[in-house]
Coordinates of C-alpha atoms (C1' of nucleotides) in Angstrom, one line a residue:
Chain R
M344 CA -16.5 -26.1 -3.1
T345 CA -19.9 -27.5 -4.1
E346 CA -21.3 -28.0 -7.8
E347 CA -23.9 -25.4 -7.7
K348 CA -21.1 -22.7 -6.2
I349 CA -19.0 -24.1 -9.3
L350 CA -22.3 -23.6 -12.1
F351 CA -22.8 -20.1 -10.0
Y352 CA -19.3 -18.8 -11.6
K353 CA -18.8 -19.9 -14.4
K354 CA -22.7 -18.8 -15.0
L355 CA -21.1 -15.3 -14.4
G356 CA -18.4 -16.1 -17.2
L357 CA -15.6 -17.2 -15.1
K358 CA -13.3 -19.7 -16.7
L359 CA -12.3 -22.1 -13.5
T360 CA -9.0 -23.2 -14.6
P361 CA -7.9 -25.7 -11.2
Q362 CA -5.9 -22.9 -9.8
R363 CA -8.6 -20.4 -9.5
L364 CA -11.0 -23.0 -7.8
A365 CA -7.5 -23.5 -5.4
I366 CA -7.4 -19.8 -5.2
L367 CA -11.6 -19.1 -4.4
E368 CA -11.4 -22.4 -2.2
F369 CA -8.9 -21.0 -0.1
L370 CA -10.9 -17.8 0.2
E371 CA -13.8 -18.8 1.2
G372 CA -14.8 -18.4 4.9
N373 CA -11.1 -17.0 5.4
T374 CA -11.3 -14.3 7.8
S375 CA -7.8 -14.0 8.2
H376 CA -7.7 -11.1 5.1
P377 CA -4.6 -13.0 2.8
S378 CA -2.0 -10.9 1.3
A379 CA -1.2 -11.9 -2.5
E380 CA 1.5 -13.4 -0.7
D381 CA 0.0 -15.7 1.4
I382 CA -2.3 -17.3 -0.6
Y383 CA 0.5 -17.9 -3.1
R384 CA 2.5 -19.6 0.1
A385 CA -0.2 -21.3 1.1
L386 CA -1.6 -23.1 -2.5
K387 CA 2.1 -23.8 -3.3
K388 CA 1.6 -26.8 -0.8
N389 CA -0.8 -28.1 -2.6
F390 CA -0.2 -27.0 -6.2
P391 CA 3.8 -26.7 -6.2
S392 CA 3.4 -25.3 -10.4
I393 CA 0.9 -22.6 -9.5
S394 CA 3.0 -18.8 -9.9
F395 CA 2.8 -15.1 -8.8
A396 CA 1.4 -14.1 -12.0
T397 CA -1.3 -16.3 -11.9
V398 CA -2.4 -15.5 -7.9
Y399 CA -1.5 -11.7 -9.0
N400 CA -4.2 -12.6 -12.5
T401 CA -7.0 -14.2 -10.6
L402 CA -6.5 -11.7 -7.2
E403 CA -7.3 -9.0 -10.0
L404 CA -10.1 -10.7 -12.5
L405 CA -12.3 -11.5 -8.6
V406 CA -11.9 -8.2 -7.5
R407 CA -13.2 -6.8 -10.9
K408 CA -16.3 -9.3 -11.4
G409 CA -17.4 -8.4 -7.5
F410 CA -16.1 -11.5 -6.0
I411 CA -14.5 -10.8 -2.9
K412 CA -12.7 -6.7 -2.1
E413 CA -9.2 -5.8 -2.4
L414 CA -8.4 -3.7 1.5
N415 CA -5.6 -0.9 1.6
I416 CA -5.8 -0.9 5.1
E417 CA -1.8 -2.4 5.8
S418 CA 0.5 0.3 4.8
S419 CA 1.9 -1.0 1.0
R420 CA 0.4 -3.8 0.9
K421 CA -3.2 -5.4 0.1
R422 CA -5.2 -7.9 1.6
F423 CA -7.9 -9.6 0.4
D424 CA -11.8 -10.5 1.9
P425 CA -13.8 -12.8 0.5
L426 CA -16.8 -10.9 2.4
T427 CA -17.9 -8.4 -0.7
H428 CA -21.0 -7.0 1.6
P429 CA -21.1 -3.7 3.6
H430 CA -18.6 -4.1 6.4
H431 CA -15.7 -2.9 8.1
H432 CA -12.5 -3.9 9.7
F433 CA -10.2 -3.4 12.9
F434 CA -6.8 -3.7 12.3
C435 CA -3.9 -4.3 15.5
K436 CA -1.4 -2.4 14.7
R437 CA 1.3 -5.0 16.9
C438 CA 0.5 -7.7 15.0
R439 CA -1.0 -6.4 11.6
K440 CA -4.6 -8.5 12.2
I441 CA -7.5 -7.7 10.6
V442 CA -10.8 -8.2 11.6
D443 CA -14.7 -8.1 10.4
V444 CA -16.0 -5.4 12.1
N445 CA -19.8 -6.9 10.9
Q446 CA -22.0 -4.5 13.3
K447 CA -24.1 -2.0 11.0
I448 CA -22.4 1.1 11.3
D449 CA -24.2 4.4 10.3
I450 CA -23.2 7.5 9.5
P451 CA -25.2 10.8 7.2
I452 CA -22.8 11.8 4.6
P453 CA -21.0 14.8 5.3
E454 CA -22.6 18.1 5.0
E455 CA -18.8 19.0 3.0
L456 CA -19.3 15.9 0.4
K457 CA -22.8 16.8 -0.9
D458 CA -21.4 17.7 -4.5
Y459 CA -19.6 14.6 -4.4
D460 CA -20.8 10.7 -5.4
V461 CA -20.6 9.0 -2.1
E462 CA -21.1 5.3 -3.1
E463 CA -20.2 3.4 0.3
F464 CA -17.9 4.0 3.4
Q465 CA -15.7 1.6 5.4
V466 CA -14.9 2.5 8.7
V467 CA -11.1 1.0 10.3
F468 CA -10.9 0.8 13.8
Y469 CA -7.3 1.0 15.0
G470 CA -5.4 -0.3 18.7
L471 CA -4.8 -3.4 19.8
C472 CA -6.7 -7.1 19.5
P473 CA -6.7 -8.9 22.7
D474 CA -3.7 -10.9 22.2
C475 CA -1.3 -7.8 21.9
K476 CA -2.5 -5.4 25.0
S477 CA -1.4 -7.3 27.6
Chain O
M1300 CA 8.0 29.2 8.2
T1301 CA 8.0 31.4 11.5
E1302 CA 10.7 31.2 13.9
E1303 CA 8.1 30.4 15.9
K1304 CA 6.8 26.9 14.3
I1305 CA 10.9 26.2 14.1
L1306 CA 11.5 26.8 18.1
F1307 CA 8.7 24.6 18.5
Y1308 CA 9.8 21.8 16.6
K1309 CA 13.5 22.2 17.9
K1310 CA 11.7 21.9 21.2
L1311 CA 10.6 19.0 20.5
G1312 CA 13.8 17.7 19.9
L1313 CA 14.0 17.9 16.1
K1314 CA 17.1 18.6 14.6
L1315 CA 15.8 20.6 11.6
T1316 CA 18.1 20.6 8.4
P1317 CA 17.8 23.0 5.8
Q1318 CA 15.9 19.4 3.9
R1319 CA 13.3 18.4 6.7
L1320 CA 12.0 22.6 7.2
A1321 CA 11.1 22.5 2.9
I1322 CA 9.5 18.7 3.5
L1323 CA 7.8 20.4 7.2
E1324 CA 7.1 24.0 4.9
F1325 CA 5.8 21.9 1.5
L1326 CA 3.3 19.6 3.8
E1327 CA 2.4 22.9 5.9
G1328 CA -1.1 23.7 4.4
N1329 CA -1.1 21.5 2.0
T1330 CA -4.6 19.3 1.5
S1331 CA -3.1 17.4 -1.4
H1332 CA -2.4 14.4 0.5
P1333 CA 1.3 13.4 -1.3
S1334 CA 2.6 10.8 -1.7
A1335 CA 6.8 10.5 -1.2
E1336 CA 7.8 11.0 -5.2
D1337 CA 5.1 13.8 -5.3
I1338 CA 7.4 15.0 -2.1
Y1339 CA 10.5 14.3 -3.7
R1340 CA 9.7 15.9 -7.0
A1341 CA 8.2 18.9 -5.9
L1342 CA 11.4 19.6 -3.2
K1343 CA 14.2 18.7 -5.9
K1344 CA 13.0 22.0 -8.3
N1345 CA 14.5 24.5 -5.4
F1346 CA 16.9 21.3 -3.7
P1347 CA 18.0 19.5 -5.7
S1348 CA 20.6 18.0 -4.3
I1349 CA 18.3 16.0 -2.0
S1350 CA 17.5 12.7 -1.9
F1351 CA 14.3 9.3 -1.5
A1352 CA 16.3 8.5 1.7
T1353 CA 16.3 11.8 3.6
V1354 CA 12.4 12.1 2.2
Y1355 CA 11.5 8.9 3.3
N1356 CA 13.7 8.9 6.6
T1357 CA 12.3 12.5 7.3
L1358 CA 8.5 11.1 6.8
E1359 CA 9.3 8.4 9.0
L1360 CA 10.8 10.7 11.8
L1361 CA 7.4 13.0 10.9
V1362 CA 5.5 10.0 11.8
R1363 CA 7.0 8.8 14.4
K1364 CA 7.0 12.4 16.8
G1365 CA 3.5 12.7 15.6
F1366 CA 3.8 16.0 13.3
I1367 CA 1.9 14.1 10.7
K1368 CA -0.3 11.2 9.7
E1369 CA 0.3 8.1 7.0
L1370 CA -2.7 7.0 5.1
N1371 CA -3.0 4.1 3.7
I1372 CA -6.0 4.8 1.4
E1373 CA -4.4 4.7 -2.4
S1374 CA -3.6 1.1 -3.0
S1375 CA 0.1 0.2 -2.5
R1376 CA 1.5 3.9 -1.8
K1377 CA 1.6 5.2 1.5
R1378 CA -0.2 9.3 0.9
F1379 CA 0.9 11.9 3.3
D1380 CA -1.6 14.5 5.8
P1381 CA -0.3 17.1 7.8
L1382 CA -3.4 17.4 9.8
T1383 CA -2.6 15.3 12.9
H1384 CA -6.4 15.8 15.0
P1385 CA -9.0 13.5 14.1
H1386 CA -10.9 13.3 10.7
H1387 CA -11.8 11.2 8.0
H1388 CA -11.0 11.2 4.4
F1389 CA -13.0 11.1 0.7
F1390 CA -11.2 8.8 -1.9
C1391 CA -12.0 9.8 -5.6
K1392 CA -11.7 6.5 -7.8
R1393 CA -11.4 7.4 -10.8
C1394 CA -8.6 10.6 -10.7
R1395 CA -6.9 9.2 -6.9
K1396 CA -7.5 12.2 -5.5
I1397 CA -7.9 12.6 -1.4
V1398 CA -9.8 15.2 0.4
D1399 CA -10.4 15.7 3.6
V1400 CA -13.8 15.1 6.1
N1401 CA -13.5 17.5 8.8
Q1402 CA -17.5 17.1 10.0
K1403 CA -17.1 15.1 13.3
I1404 CA -18.5 11.4 13.0
D1405 CA -19.8 9.6 16.0
I1406 CA -19.6 6.1 15.8
P1407 CA -20.2 3.7 19.4
I1408 CA -17.5 1.4 19.6
P1409 CA -18.9 -2.2 17.9
E1410 CA -20.0 -4.4 20.6
E1411 CA -17.8 -7.4 18.8
L1412 CA -14.7 -4.8 19.7
K1413 CA -14.9 -5.0 23.1
D1414 CA -12.5 -6.9 24.0
Y1415 CA -10.2 -5.0 21.6
D1416 CA -8.4 -1.9 22.6
V1417 CA -9.9 0.5 20.2
E1418 CA -7.3 3.9 20.0
E1419 CA -9.2 5.3 16.8
F1420 CA -11.2 5.3 13.9
Q1421 CA -10.9 6.5 10.5
V1422 CA -13.6 6.3 8.0
V1423 CA -12.6 6.7 4.1
F1424 CA -15.8 7.7 1.6
Y1425 CA -14.9 6.0 -1.7
G1426 CA -16.6 7.3 -5.0
L1427 CA -16.5 10.0 -7.5
C1428 CA -15.0 14.0 -7.0
P1429 CA -17.4 16.7 -8.8
D1430 CA -15.0 16.7 -11.6
C1431 CA -14.7 13.0 -12.4
K1432 CA -18.4 12.7 -11.7
S1433 CA -19.7 13.9 -14.9
Chain C
dC695 C1' -10.9 -25.0 -32.6
dT696 C1' -10.4 -20.6 -30.2
dA697 C1' -9.5 -17.4 -27.0
dA698 C1' -8.3 -17.4 -22.4
dT699 C1' -5.1 -18.7 -19.1
dT700 C1' -0.3 -20.6 -16.9
dG701 C1' 4.4 -20.2 -15.6
dC702 C1' 8.3 -17.9 -16.2
dA703 C1' 11.5 -14.8 -15.8
dA704 C1' 12.5 -10.3 -16.2
dA705 C1' 10.5 -5.1 -15.1
dA706 C1' 8.2 -1.6 -13.2
dA707 C1' 6.7 0.8 -8.6
dT708 C1' 7.6 1.9 -3.9
dT709 C1' 10.3 1.7 0.0
dT710 C1' 14.0 0.5 2.8
dT711 C1' 19.3 0.0 4.0
dG712 C1' 24.0 0.5 4.4
dC713 C1' 27.9 3.7 4.3
dA714 C1' 31.0 7.8 4.3
dG715 C1' 31.5 11.9 4.4
dG716 C1' 29.2 16.3 6.1
dA717 C1' 26.2 19.4 9.1
dC718 C1' 23.6 20.5 13.7
dT719 C1' 23.7 21.4 18.6
Chain V
dA1421 C1' 33.1 17.0 19.3
dG1422 C1' 30.3 14.2 19.0
dT1423 C1' 26.6 12.5 17.5
dC1424 C1' 22.8 12.8 14.1
dC1425 C1' 22.1 13.6 8.7
dT1426 C1' 22.3 13.6 4.7
dG1427 C1' 23.0 11.6 -0.4
dC1428 C1' 24.3 7.2 -3.2
dA1429 C1' 23.4 3.3 -4.5
dA1430 C1' 22.4 -0.6 -3.9
dA1431 C1' 18.7 -4.1 -2.1
dA1432 C1' 14.4 -5.7 -0.6
dT1433 C1' 9.4 -5.9 -1.3
dT1434 C1' 5.1 -6.1 -3.7
dT1435 C1' 3.1 -5.6 -8.1
dT1436 C1' 3.1 -5.7 -13.0
dT1437 C1' 4.1 -7.1 -17.7
dG1438 C1' 5.5 -9.9 -22.2
dC1439 C1' 5.6 -14.3 -24.5
dA1440 C1' 5.5 -19.0 -26.1
dA1441 C1' 3.2 -23.0 -24.7
dT1442 C1' -1.4 -25.3 -22.7
dT1443 C1' -6.0 -25.6 -21.0
dA1444 C1' -10.9 -25.0 -20.9
dG1445 C1' -15.1 -24.3 -23.0

DNA sequence: CTAATTGCAAAAATTTTGCAGGACT
DNA sequence: AGTCCTGCAAAATTTTTGCAATTAG
């Protein structure tokens, strides 16, 4: 990670421990939407002392600070996304892969939600990915 | 539940035990999108012997047969929806209420998914419900 | 130096499973 | 009658928590 990026995080009040840096670096540019366990297992290789508690604590902190997003797409398992700008996803029901859909989607807020405070929406497309459909 | 409805389920190969009937009746017309535990607790009152295993088994069966849908909206907790036709949802981030959005939403399948086999999509609107926004 | 973070281990929450007895068609 | 279902309890999976030792700023 660049010095500039490190300063950026520090300025926003993030205490940058080696563990947190490792998690941020693992997530940066990662499009696989890993689960907490995926992250833990990946980091364990180069950082044998890291614990689940730290992974969960850090993920929760990063979500709270708005640096990553938590996805509730796969049943009973959170997945994490380093892209925080509004975008959407495809979920392969066979291999459970989650793919980013960056194309802008315009939806008028439905009439029946007129008394609601709608902040955002997310679209999930379901089906089979190219690898699984054959 | 009407005799007609019972016959309808039986014809589709569903063995209708009292437990399954109770679960079906509880879900019919229920718009609260209950979790497995909500269902278990509600049934326990009139059906003290019912077990979690039966609730989970039955829900899994009903999902497999297409009589209900499983929603992965609330973090790490499945919620169930007796409405199986294509529709969408609003999720209140404060009280965790899930509300049906029945208005038809048209979205062209994004160009980047042209090699994917997209079967359906679901939109989730996030924000605050009327009760929580004040 | 001080408050925040880490790692461990235990606990909590949700869901799944094996199996013996019982119920449905 | 035979297969499938139920209920119990134990197990599996994912996430959270308490706490003493350590570390970042």
